[in-house]
Amino acid sequence: VTGIRICLILASSLPFSPALRSAGPGDRSIEYKVKAAYICNFVKFVKWPADTLSRTSAALIICSAAAAPLGGALADAVKDKTVDAHPLALRHVASESDLKACQVLFLSGKDPRKAAAELARADLPGLLTIFDDDVPATDRDSPMISFVFASDRIRFSINQQSAGRAGLTISSKLLSLAVKTEAR
Amino acid sequence: VFGSAENKRMQDQEVIREFLVESHENLSRLDQEFVELEKHPKDAALLASIFRTIHTIKGTCGFLANVPDWQPTARPPWHLILASLALLACQLAPGQTAGNQPDDDYANKSIEELMNIPVNSVARKDQKLSKSPAAVYVITEEAIQRSGATIIPDLLRAVPGVQVAEVESNRWAISVRGFNGIYSDKLLVLVDGRTVYAPSFSGVYWDQLLAIPLDTIERIEVVRGPGGALWGANAVNGVINIITKSSKESQGTQLVIGSGSAQTSSLQARYGGTVGQWGTYRVIGQYEGFAERPGVGTAGPARDGLHFGSGGFRLDSGPAFSSKDSFYAEGNFFQADAKEILTSGATNQSSQQPLYDQGFDVTARWTHKHSDSSESSLQIFDNHYQRYDFGLQEHSNTLDFDFQNHTAIGSRNDVVWGANYRFTDSSLRTAMDPESAFETLGYLIRVVPVSQKYSLFGTFLQDEIRLTDNLSFTAGAKLEHNAFSGFGYEPNLRLAWSNTSRSTFWAAASQSLRQPSVRETALRLQIAPITAIPQIAIDSSLSGNTGVVNERVRDLEGGYRVIPGDRLSFDVTGFYSTYRDLLSSYLDPPSLVPQAGGLHLTIPWRYANGASARDYGTEFTSNWNVAPRWKLTGSYSWARSFVRSEGDFSQATPGPLTLLPPAMQSALIQGFLASLTGNSATLPPQHQIAIQSFVDVSKRLSFDNSLYFVGRLNIGVPAYTRFDSRLSYHFNPHLEARIIGQNLLEPQHIEFANASPAAVTLVPRSVFVELRWTF
């Protein structure tokens, strides 16, 4: 009960949250943290084919072309996280051959261009592709989930068709929250 | 009895609160369980658990039926909705440590919560701008609110390469990279795509922009250097693009009341609402009063106090309007009233005149998205004003159509093209009697009335080509036709190389033009000193010249931008510009001929493309987020400028003029006439510095300071340092108080000269207090 009271008081002072105010031009740390949290959330709503994530305690590996994607925020976010008993892990990949161990591929416009262009074309079964909103259109080989920026909020869109091709099932809950869902 | 009833009510409230907490927890659990069920549809235990949870919620609901305050069937459960919203808000406020979560524990938030976290869009736009091959500076919404400025001209002081001088409390001289004057004709100012331009004098009346309250501005983009290839005529030295917020961003009611020593009163009321499902709107009304100031070189005040009233609206379509089309319209009307004291060095007389300015504008823009890679927009604006200043009455009506299309062709080409048409109806005459002359300052002035209707049309094409992943090349040109000087061609070439995502080198070569104005082509002004010398009839005139051509600048620029870390960014630019065919007024050889009863002295001034100039300089900007609550920005500009004028007799006083008293000689040469030529020979200061510091002392209190140094001007204005400070305190989310101190370092200083016949006033130290109430 006191919790609610504190919340009400705090909620009333929402506009003055220093963390929001201090985020000036150039400071994208909040954006990165939000995106990292999204990625950790997405995996909860995706069902991988039985052969890709068979062992119950096997790690669910998120791969990225950058050493510290999202300015290190993704590394912080996956730390000590488990989804369905699978501990989350982050791995740095440079070429398509490294992708075999990955369940998730996250690409950002800030990734080294050459590696990103190669990875973006990867079309492996059981690989969930998540692209940042700044990935150049030329690299966009139908990502399953794309971040979208709308009215100062980060949202996401889902391409169910390409997810289906990779043998992934995306929960209807996630589909319902997506900006636009290209299903067929 | 009352006491116990109150007691009962309190207990009931407690019960409701507990119910809310418990239900919220149960709903979260249900959320999780449903997701699980989707994955394992045959899990009977899970299904049973879901049933149990729903049953619990139902049970506690029944319990609430005994609480008299709670009638869930009779009215919407506001308590529940409000409390849920508060809870949600609580979890969203990253700085708040509700539920003992760490400061920014985004990782444990649900998707719904993440979807509602606002993310600074300015940072993103900066990111995009950081790759643009031009010298761009963005005044962010934060800087607009926190720089201690209460008017648009003061905001521009922070931008490197921009010269801002307050001439009087109702008059400013603003330019980019030099050529400053009260009619700065080499700068293009846009408000939401609408050109703010006085066709008679080819300048900007900055008092008209008071109609845009700072609260409604989303950002101001300042592009230094030629922008003619995209924006057309007059974007010679720079473009100032003021972008106002969508009405969606200013919903609700806001009242602002303020008072101070220089800005004596400020009243503002704003309301934003929705138009059903269609979209949103806002309406604004305001009054601003500015005190009169001490004049330079005069004992008394300059009577330059300004009363300004305005109203405006903006209408924006929402997503429900159409998924492919969006529409917006905005309009403003304003009235400015002041007085001015005109002085003349020759006759040592001064006269007080009214100064007024009134008008309205309407802009509408429709944007259609053909596909993900193609978009078109059509914009129409109408701008009307009439202004009485310097004894002249000016009417202007401008109707403008602008079409643009943006299409990505293939994966490497990004093409923007467009066409525009503008019709202007402009007239200039003496206010009292259009046919004859009026007397002021010991002169008899006769203006041959000018009334002109003319068209401007243009078309442009620009292609940004991604040569490699790191290298992009932009080529563009605008072809424009105007009634005074015919066709003009404004090309530009730009190259950008980003070796990493955090640094960009760029270089550009461009040519821009300035079309002549009504004043320079058609005006005819005759001035005769009344205090005539016996036997000499003086006939001095300034004539527009239909033979003038466009002014032209060719410019080479280069720059480097780097973001070494998320907290630090640097931007450095260098430029070299050559100007040809600059318009100025020239004195043709005066003639002295005998006539009946004495001598007739003719002093013929006319406009001609006789001057050229060479400018070079560098501009540097840095942003540094020193600590989460402290942000510093700094800029430095260095510039050198050399103007050369040919065929100008005014440098050596020609023979016949020596017959006149020396004071009158100089007045005729430099005084009244020179003032109407625009004084474009004001060079930029060699050094200019701006430093701004924004500090959040606590979540309620912020303390912001701005320091500006402007070097000595060639027109006899000494260097000055201006210091503005601002303190803001939020009593609650609805009420904010601001105390602003401007020019705190010295009691007063002068920022401009050479604005004759207008007076130049001293900029005083001032204090301003403001209360803002939002609900």
Tab-separated table of C-alpha atoms in Angstrom, chain A residues 1-47 70-71 73 76-78 81 83-84 109-111 113-114 117 132-134 136-139 148-156 170-178 180 182, chain B residues 14 17-18 20-21 31-32 35-36 38-40 82-83 85-87 89-99 103-104 106-112 114-127 131 140 142 146 248-249 372 411-412 466 469-470 501-502 563 565-567 623 625 627-631 695-696 698-702 728 730-734:
chain	number	residue	atom	x	y	z
A	1	VAL	CA	0.000	0.000	0.000
A	2	THR	CA	2.794	2.418	0.810
A	3	GLY	CA	4.298	1.296	-2.478
A	4	ILE	CA	1.358	2.733	-4.329
A	5	ARG	CA	1.572	5.959	-2.409
A	6	ILE	CA	5.235	6.341	-3.267
A	7	CYS	CA	4.409	5.504	-6.818
A	8	LEU	CA	1.708	8.147	-6.970
A	9	ILE	CA	4.085	10.731	-5.596
A	10	LEU	CA	6.817	9.692	-7.935
A	11	ALA	CA	4.467	9.507	-10.871
A	12	SER	CA	3.442	13.073	-10.206
A	13	SER	CA	7.034	14.155	-10.609
A	14	LEU	CA	7.558	12.170	-13.794
A	15	PRO	CA	8.346	15.121	-16.060
A	16	PHE	CA	11.385	16.034	-14.009
A	17	SER	CA	13.093	12.718	-14.076
A	18	PRO	CA	16.755	13.711	-14.302
A	19	ALA	CA	17.674	10.693	-16.367
A	20	LEU	CA	15.292	11.823	-19.080
A	21	ARG	CA	16.283	15.423	-18.897
A	22	SER	CA	19.960	14.759	-19.044
A	23	ALA	CA	19.655	12.823	-22.258
A	24	GLY	CA	20.778	15.614	-24.518
A	25	PRO	CA	21.740	15.498	-28.145
A	26	GLY	CA	24.212	12.774	-28.840
A	27	ASP	CA	23.358	10.852	-25.710
A	28	ARG	CA	21.573	7.742	-26.853
A	29	SER	CA	22.153	5.618	-23.741
A	30	ILE	CA	18.456	5.364	-22.910
A	31	GLU	CA	17.640	4.345	-26.437
A	32	TYR	CA	20.299	1.635	-26.322
A	33	LYS	CA	19.100	0.282	-22.977
A	34	VAL	CA	15.521	0.173	-24.163
A	35	LYS	CA	16.502	-1.680	-27.324
A	36	ALA	CA	18.628	-4.153	-25.355
A	37	ALA	CA	15.700	-4.815	-23.043
A	38	TYR	CA	13.450	-5.347	-26.030
A	39	ILE	CA	15.796	-7.974	-27.451
A	40	CYS	CA	15.834	-9.886	-24.156
A	41	ASN	CA	12.055	-9.715	-24.154
A	42	PHE	CA	11.584	-10.831	-27.735
A	43	VAL	CA	13.227	-14.204	-27.132
A	44	LYS	CA	10.573	-15.012	-24.537
A	45	PHE	CA	7.928	-14.908	-27.240
A	46	VAL	CA	9.671	-16.959	-29.883
A	47	LYS	CA	9.576	-20.712	-30.196
A	70	LEU	CA	24.203	-0.992	-28.458
A	71	GLY	CA	27.108	0.651	-26.724
A	73	ALA	CA	23.861	-2.103	-23.249
A	76	ASP	CA	24.527	-5.621	-19.533
A	77	ALA	CA	21.014	-6.740	-20.376
A	78	VAL	CA	21.778	-10.416	-21.035
A	81	LYS	CA	19.215	-13.717	-17.614
A	83	VAL	CA	14.552	-17.685	-20.626
A	84	ASP	CA	12.846	-21.044	-20.137
A	109	GLY	CA	23.770	0.434	-38.664
A	110	LYS	CA	26.828	1.065	-36.525
A	111	ASP	CA	28.245	-2.403	-37.096
A	113	ARG	CA	29.817	-2.385	-42.743
A	114	LYS	CA	31.446	-5.325	-44.456
A	117	ALA	CA	26.385	-6.773	-45.138
A	132	ASP	CA	18.129	-1.906	-35.731
A	133	ASP	CA	16.204	0.934	-37.376
A	134	ASP	CA	19.384	2.443	-38.801
A	136	PRO	CA	20.673	0.658	-44.454
A	137	ALA	CA	17.865	-0.465	-46.732
A	138	THR	CA	20.379	-2.254	-48.955
A	139	ASP	CA	21.215	-4.626	-46.133
A	148	VAL	CA	10.965	1.296	-35.724
A	149	PHE	CA	11.053	4.802	-34.358
A	150	ALA	CA	7.639	6.432	-33.968
A	151	SER	CA	6.637	9.552	-32.012
A	152	ASP	CA	9.693	9.461	-29.772
A	153	ARG	CA	9.090	5.832	-28.874
A	154	ILE	CA	10.879	2.716	-29.956
A	155	ARG	CA	8.537	0.165	-31.481
A	156	PHE	CA	9.097	-2.861	-33.665
A	170	ILE	CA	6.343	-15.913	-32.934
A	171	SER	CA	3.773	-15.610	-30.200
A	172	SER	CA	0.519	-13.859	-31.037
A	173	LYS	CA	1.097	-11.614	-28.053
A	174	LEU	CA	4.239	-10.210	-29.662
A	175	LEU	CA	2.498	-9.961	-33.021
A	176	SER	CA	-0.288	-7.952	-31.462
A	177	LEU	CA	2.184	-5.419	-30.086
A	178	ALA	CA	4.084	-4.975	-33.330
A	180	LYS	CA	2.671	-3.642	-38.541
A	182	GLU	CA	3.380	-8.606	-42.538
B	14	GLU	CA	-7.457	1.352	2.118
B	17	ARG	CA	-5.867	0.337	-2.634
B	18	GLU	CA	-5.109	-3.179	-1.517
B	20	LEU	CA	-5.635	-2.553	-6.813
B	21	VAL	CA	-2.225	-3.821	-5.795
B	31	ASP	CA	-0.024	-12.254	-18.782
B	32	GLN	CA	2.910	-14.573	-18.220
B	35	VAL	CA	2.225	-16.748	-22.991
B	36	GLU	CA	3.264	-20.038	-21.450
B	38	GLU	CA	0.515	-20.518	-26.009
B	39	LYS	CA	3.794	-22.427	-26.027
B	40	HIS	CA	2.399	-25.449	-24.172
B	82	LEU	CA	-5.663	6.127	-12.525
B	83	ALA	CA	-3.816	3.844	-10.187
B	85	LEU	CA	-1.561	4.543	-14.984
B	86	ALA	CA	0.355	5.786	-11.956
B	87	LEU	CA	1.907	2.383	-11.525
B	89	ALA	CA	4.248	5.731	-15.036
B	90	CYS	CA	6.138	4.769	-11.935
B	91	GLN	CA	7.860	1.936	-13.680
B	92	LEU	CA	8.554	4.057	-16.694
B	93	ALA	CA	10.224	6.939	-14.911
B	94	PRO	CA	13.798	5.825	-15.263
B	95	GLY	CA	15.145	8.179	-12.636
B	96	GLN	CA	12.747	7.024	-9.958
B	97	THR	CA	13.582	4.088	-7.807
B	98	ALA	CA	10.137	2.663	-7.272
B	99	GLY	CA	10.113	-0.894	-6.063
B	103	ASP	CA	17.966	3.789	-11.687
B	104	ASP	CA	17.701	2.558	-15.204
B	106	TYR	CA	15.202	-1.305	-18.379
B	107	ALA	CA	16.216	-4.929	-18.641
B	108	ASN	CA	13.416	-6.093	-16.357
B	109	LYS	CA	10.664	-4.203	-18.078
B	110	SER	CA	7.928	-5.739	-20.142
B	111	ILE	CA	7.459	-4.970	-23.804
B	112	GLU	CA	4.424	-2.818	-23.065
B	114	LEU	CA	9.383	-0.443	-23.149
B	115	MET	CA	6.972	0.763	-25.790
B	116	ASN	CA	6.153	3.768	-23.672
B	117	ILE	CA	9.615	5.009	-22.795
B	118	PRO	CA	10.276	8.281	-24.535
B	119	VAL	CA	13.578	8.402	-26.369
B	120	ASN	CA	15.263	11.628	-27.296
B	121	SER	CA	14.525	12.091	-30.964
B	122	VAL	CA	16.880	15.036	-31.200
B	123	ALA	CA	19.794	12.731	-30.608
B	124	ARG	CA	18.671	10.732	-33.588
B	125	LYS	CA	18.232	13.726	-35.818
B	126	ASP	CA	21.681	14.858	-34.756
B	127	GLN	CA	22.949	11.484	-35.737
B	131	LYS	CA	26.505	12.710	-41.687
B	140	THR	CA	17.486	21.720	-29.821
B	142	GLU	CA	16.331	21.727	-24.717
B	146	ARG	CA	17.205	26.580	-21.331
B	248	LYS	CA	0.024	16.648	-31.112
B	249	GLU	CA	3.018	17.656	-28.980
B	372	ASP	CA	8.344	3.109	-48.549
B	411	SER	CA	19.827	1.025	-53.493
B	412	ARG	CA	22.316	3.787	-54.228
B	466	ARG	CA	26.145	6.209	-52.325
B	469	ASP	CA	29.380	2.098	-48.125
B	470	ASN	CA	31.452	4.937	-46.718
B	501	SER	CA	29.850	5.592	-38.012
B	502	ARG	CA	31.146	8.170	-35.599
B	563	ILE	CA	31.667	11.653	-31.832
B	565	GLY	CA	32.093	8.849	-27.146
B	566	ASP	CA	28.423	9.008	-26.297
B	567	ARG	CA	29.122	12.056	-24.190
B	623	ASN	CA	28.901	19.206	-27.101
B	625	ASN	CA	27.673	15.764	-21.441
B	627	ALA	CA	27.811	14.356	-16.052
B	628	PRO	CA	24.300	12.940	-16.249
B	629	ARG	CA	22.997	16.230	-14.937
B	630	TRP	CA	25.414	18.633	-16.550
B	631	LYS	CA	25.757	19.506	-20.184
B	695	VAL	CA	22.649	21.879	-14.973
B	696	ASP	CA	19.887	19.896	-13.282
B	698	SER	CA	17.625	18.515	-8.548
B	699	LYS	CA	14.607	17.063	-10.245
B	700	ARG	CA	12.777	20.306	-9.588
B	701	LEU	CA	15.513	22.874	-9.988
B	702	SER	CA	17.643	23.633	-13.002
B	728	SER	CA	13.817	27.218	-13.227
B	730	HIS	CA	8.981	23.161	-10.781
B	731	PHE	CA	6.602	23.412	-7.840
B	732	ASN	CA	4.681	20.451	-9.256
B	733	PRO	CA	4.150	19.009	-12.729
B	734	HIS	CA	1.816	21.855	-13.578
